[in-house]
XYZ file of C-alpha atoms in Angstrom:
175
model
C 0.005 -0.002 -0.003
C 1.323 3.429 -0.878
C 1.887 6.158 1.682
C -1.159 8.461 1.962
C -0.477 12.095 1.156
C -1.556 15.077 3.258
C -4.777 15.627 1.298
C -5.810 12.003 1.796
C -5.029 12.154 5.503
C -6.894 15.432 6.028
C -9.928 14.116 4.144
C -9.697 10.892 6.097
C -9.531 12.850 9.347
C -12.849 14.486 8.611
C -15.178 12.081 6.855
C -13.726 8.906 5.407
C -13.725 5.470 7.039
C -11.092 3.852 4.825
C -8.034 1.995 6.061
C -5.981 5.179 6.316
C -8.368 6.402 9.017
C -7.434 3.481 11.198
C -3.775 4.372 10.739
C -4.461 8.038 11.432
C -6.504 7.173 14.516
C -3.705 4.933 15.725
C -1.273 7.849 15.330
C -3.685 10.188 17.119
C -4.242 7.778 20.013
C -0.551 6.960 20.390
C 0.572 10.576 20.244
C -2.155 11.607 22.674
C -1.221 8.867 25.110
C 2.415 10.024 25.077
C 1.280 13.623 25.570
C -0.762 12.475 28.586
C 2.243 10.648 30.023
C 4.536 13.630 29.440
C 1.976 15.952 31.019
C 1.698 13.693 34.063
C 5.464 13.544 34.451
C 5.693 17.330 34.048
C 3.016 17.853 36.713
C 4.785 15.430 39.053
C 8.172 17.140 38.599
C 6.522 20.576 38.907
C 5.134 19.544 42.280
C 8.672 19.483 43.643
C 10.495 22.139 41.593
C 9.172 25.682 41.267
C 11.295 26.409 38.187
C 9.468 23.691 36.270
C 6.177 25.234 37.379
C 7.189 28.533 35.829
C 8.627 27.144 32.587
C 6.807 23.981 31.586
C 3.358 23.722 33.178
C 1.465 26.254 31.060
C 2.786 25.096 27.657
C 2.113 21.463 28.551
C -1.384 22.388 29.683
C -1.994 24.084 26.341
C -0.606 21.088 24.432
C -2.794 18.714 26.422
C -5.831 20.902 25.829
C -5.152 20.952 22.092
C -4.851 17.150 22.056
C -8.124 16.791 23.965
C -9.805 19.145 21.501
C -8.501 17.285 18.461
C -9.585 13.885 19.782
C -12.985 15.199 20.826
C -13.611 16.782 17.427
C -12.449 13.586 15.707
C -14.925 11.530 17.691
C -17.671 14.089 17.209
C -17.308 14.264 13.408
C -16.986 10.515 12.867
C -20.196 8.568 12.444
C -18.217 5.375 13.057
C -17.172 6.552 16.515
C -20.637 7.785 17.444
C -22.246 4.488 16.453
C -19.576 2.492 18.302
C -20.049 4.585 21.457
C -23.823 4.000 21.255
C -23.143 0.257 21.079
C -20.759 0.535 24.025
C -23.436 2.369 25.991
C -25.915 -0.412 25.256
C -23.361 -3.096 26.180
C -22.632 -1.366 29.475
C -26.312 -1.016 30.397
C -27.428 -4.517 29.347
C -27.104 -6.042 32.820
C -28.654 -3.124 34.654
C -32.446 -2.801 34.719
C -32.176 0.798 35.852
C -30.192 3.012 33.428
C -29.016 5.365 36.165
C -26.959 2.701 37.937
C -23.252 3.272 37.455
C -20.594 0.655 36.960
C -17.939 0.017 39.577
C -14.250 0.699 39.007
C -13.683 -3.035 39.558
C -15.905 -4.109 36.649
C -14.157 -6.809 34.579
C -15.076 -5.382 31.172
C -15.566 -1.635 31.664
C -13.822 -0.805 34.964
C -10.477 0.794 35.649
C -8.657 -2.309 34.404
C -11.431 -3.559 32.112
C -10.424 -5.680 29.154
C -12.681 -3.726 26.746
C -11.136 -0.291 27.240
C -7.455 -0.557 26.495
C -4.163 -2.325 26.314
C -2.367 -3.052 29.611
C -0.051 -0.060 29.062
C -3.006 2.255 28.465
C -4.879 0.816 31.441
C -1.980 1.330 33.839
C -1.321 4.831 32.538
C -4.982 5.729 32.886
C -5.151 4.237 36.383
C -2.089 6.130 37.616
C -3.319 9.417 36.165
C -6.911 8.935 37.378
C -5.998 7.852 40.896
C -3.343 10.579 41.113
C -6.054 13.229 40.865
C -7.069 12.629 44.487
C -3.675 13.391 46.091
C -3.302 16.214 43.556
C -6.411 17.877 44.933
C -4.954 17.689 48.433
C -1.683 19.407 47.513
C -3.242 21.888 45.081
C -3.061 24.752 47.611
C 0.634 24.067 48.210
C 1.931 23.740 44.642
C -0.677 25.871 42.883
C -3.748 25.033 40.864
C -2.007 24.932 37.452
C -0.085 21.785 38.420
C -3.326 20.064 39.395
C -5.029 21.284 36.220
C -2.204 19.771 34.174
C -2.472 16.439 36.000
C -6.270 16.453 35.610
C -6.008 17.289 31.885
C -3.555 14.400 31.453
C -6.007 12.071 33.202
C -8.868 13.244 30.986
C -6.744 12.819 27.869
C -5.934 9.231 28.869
C -9.651 8.578 29.485
C -10.464 9.962 26.036
C -7.812 7.760 24.431
C -9.323 4.802 26.291
C -12.785 5.698 24.997
C -11.424 5.877 21.442
C -9.773 2.486 21.910
C -13.031 0.963 23.143
C -14.947 2.518 20.251
C -12.504 1.217 17.637
C -12.472 -2.221 19.248
C -16.242 -2.246 19.363
C -16.523 -1.089 15.746
C -14.153 -3.885 14.643
C -16.041 -6.407 16.780
C -19.402 -5.635 15.181
C -18.060 -5.104 11.633
């Protein structure tokens, strides 16, 4: 298969569901996961060193926000993602007679380490970033709110990558 050019990739990013989209989505998810990891590491280092807070926190927060925006728009504009997320919603609610009942973090399929929502590396990254939000809230007054915002944005980015993974897996499962 030949390498797709920029026009093909940009068209694929918006509307197409051809094979190149899967490659582009893989690049988007992988890059976003590494941005989330880098943001988490930056927030952790910034908790201890004030120079890092001054230099690196705000640009990393902007980069993480841009990545969240790109992934959100990608999922919003793709009919494939929307249909897959609807199927995921139905799969998650199938065992619950009342739709308002939430799943536990220990759920085997959809919980924090659920087999439907990511690879082991993604699951561990998401778990560390998600569970790190609670101590981050406690030290927010000491290190400043921007460090916590960066950590929280990294956690949300990893959750969004996990949602994209589940949607792609679900779309392939039902295809």
